[in-house]
Coordinates of C-alpha atoms and ligand atoms in Angstrom, one line a residue:
M26 CA 15.9 -32.3 -121.3
I27 CA 19.2 -34.1 -120.8
E28 CA 21.9 -31.9 -119.4
S29 CA 25.4 -32.6 -118.0
G30 CA 24.8 -34.3 -114.7
T31 CA 21.4 -35.8 -115.6
T32 CA 21.4 -39.4 -114.3
G33 CA 18.7 -42.1 -114.6
T34 CA 17.2 -44.4 -117.2
R35 CA 16.9 -42.7 -120.6
L36 CA 13.5 -42.2 -122.0
F37 CA 12.8 -41.4 -125.5
L38 CA 9.2 -40.2 -125.6
S39 CA 7.4 -39.3 -128.8
G40 CA 4.0 -39.0 -130.4
R41 CA 1.5 -36.7 -132.0
V42 CA -1.0 -34.0 -131.2
L43 CA -4.3 -34.7 -132.9
T44 CA -7.7 -33.2 -133.5
L45 CA -10.9 -35.2 -132.5
A46 CA -10.9 -36.0 -136.3
C47 CA -7.4 -37.4 -136.1
A48 CA -5.8 -34.5 -138.1
P49 CA -2.3 -33.5 -136.9
V50 CA -2.0 -30.3 -135.1
T51 CA 0.9 -28.3 -136.4
G52 CA 2.6 -25.7 -134.0
A53 CA 1.0 -27.1 -130.8
T54 CA 3.0 -26.2 -127.7
L55 CA 4.0 -29.1 -125.3
D56 CA 5.5 -27.9 -122.0
F57 CA 7.0 -30.8 -120.0
W58 CA 8.3 -30.9 -116.5
Q59 CA 9.2 -33.7 -114.1
A60 CA 11.1 -34.9 -111.0
D61 CA 14.6 -36.3 -111.5
A62 CA 15.4 -39.9 -110.9
R63 CA 15.4 -39.5 -107.1
G64 CA 11.8 -37.8 -107.1
V65 CA 13.1 -34.3 -106.7
Y66 CA 12.0 -31.3 -108.7
D67 CA 14.2 -28.4 -109.6
N68 CA 12.2 -25.5 -108.0
S69 CA 15.0 -22.9 -108.4
G70 CA 16.0 -23.4 -112.1
Y71 CA 14.7 -25.3 -115.0
R72 CA 16.3 -28.6 -115.0
L73 CA 14.0 -31.2 -116.4
R74 CA 11.6 -28.6 -117.8
G75 CA 11.2 -27.7 -121.3
H76 CA 8.8 -26.9 -124.1
Q77 CA 8.6 -27.4 -127.8
L78 CA 6.4 -27.2 -130.8
T79 CA 4.9 -30.0 -133.0
D80 CA 6.0 -30.3 -136.5
D81 CA 3.8 -30.2 -139.7
G82 CA 2.9 -33.9 -138.9
G83 CA 1.7 -33.0 -135.4
R84 CA 4.8 -34.8 -134.0
Y85 CA 6.8 -34.1 -130.9
S86 CA 10.0 -35.8 -129.6
L87 CA 11.4 -35.6 -126.1
E88 CA 14.6 -37.1 -124.7
T89 CA 14.6 -37.3 -120.9
I90 CA 14.9 -39.8 -118.1
V91 CA 12.3 -41.8 -116.2
P92 CA 11.2 -39.7 -113.2
G93 CA 11.5 -41.0 -109.6
E94 CA 8.6 -41.5 -107.2
Y95 CA 8.1 -39.0 -104.4
P96 CA 5.7 -39.3 -101.4
G97 CA 2.3 -39.8 -102.5
R98 CA 3.0 -40.1 -106.2
T99 CA 3.9 -42.8 -108.7
E100 CA 6.2 -42.1 -111.5
H101 CA 4.7 -39.3 -113.7
I102 CA 5.6 -36.6 -116.3
H103 CA 3.6 -33.3 -116.2
V104 CA 2.7 -31.7 -119.5
K105 CA 0.7 -28.7 -120.7
V106 CA -0.6 -29.1 -124.3
Q107 CA -1.9 -26.2 -126.3
A108 CA -3.0 -26.2 -129.8
P109 CA -2.6 -22.7 -131.5
G110 CA -5.4 -20.4 -130.3
K111 CA -6.9 -23.0 -128.1
T112 CA -7.3 -23.7 -124.4
V113 CA -4.4 -25.3 -122.4
L114 CA -4.8 -29.0 -121.5
T115 CA -2.8 -29.8 -118.3
T116 CA -2.2 -33.4 -117.7
Q117 CA 0.3 -36.1 -116.6
L118 CA 1.7 -39.2 -118.2
Y119 CA 2.3 -42.4 -116.4
F120 CA 4.3 -45.6 -116.8
P121 CA 2.9 -49.2 -117.1
G122 CA 3.8 -51.8 -114.6
V123 CA 4.7 -49.4 -111.8
A124 CA 3.5 -50.9 -108.5
R125 CA 2.8 -47.4 -107.0
N126 CA 0.3 -46.6 -109.7
Q127 CA -2.4 -48.4 -107.7
Q128 CA -1.7 -46.3 -104.5
D129 CA -1.7 -42.9 -106.3
S130 CA -5.1 -41.4 -106.0
I131 CA -4.9 -39.4 -109.1
F132 CA -3.3 -42.1 -111.3
D133 CA -5.4 -42.5 -114.5
A134 CA -4.8 -45.5 -116.7
H135 CA -6.0 -43.5 -119.8
L136 CA -2.7 -41.6 -119.4
L137 CA -0.4 -44.6 -119.6
L138 CA 2.4 -44.4 -121.9
T139 CA 3.1 -47.2 -124.4
V140 CA 6.8 -48.2 -123.4
Q141 CA 9.2 -50.5 -124.9
D142 CA 12.6 -51.4 -123.2
T143 CA 15.6 -51.1 -125.5
A144 CA 19.4 -51.3 -124.9
A145 CA 19.5 -47.5 -125.1
G146 CA 16.7 -47.0 -122.6
K147 CA 12.8 -46.9 -122.7
V148 CA 11.1 -45.8 -125.8
A149 CA 7.6 -44.4 -125.1
I150 CA 4.8 -43.2 -127.3
F151 CA 1.8 -41.1 -126.4
D152 CA -0.7 -39.3 -128.7
F153 CA -2.6 -36.3 -127.4
V154 CA -6.2 -35.5 -128.7
T155 CA -7.3 -31.9 -128.4
S156 CA -10.9 -31.0 -128.6
G157 CA -10.2 -27.2 -129.0
Ligands
FE209 FE1 4.6 -34.1 -110.0

């Protein structure tokens, strides 16, 4: 979701979409959207919004930035996940070690990314499990 003019800490997010039996889901749709580094959404265009499909290993890969906080909310990325022919799961992903997590009433520790800091930015992993 990096475009010209996108500033902030780079975030390389990847993972898989899996069934309850841990089988990879091919062709699942992931639709991501988030605030920019200052906590502002693009509500007139599609900056920092985008979708993709998982590959035959159920894998997805997203290059973006770490979103900023905005009033009432800690850092988070919104995502809708849909396995082919199944219902849409709408959820959010969170960042470990962010002080504001504890003041955000809808924060959920089950939705924390696994994050490593690297010279190029943050590298994060999250696997989604779909029940159908
Ligand atoms: Fe939000």
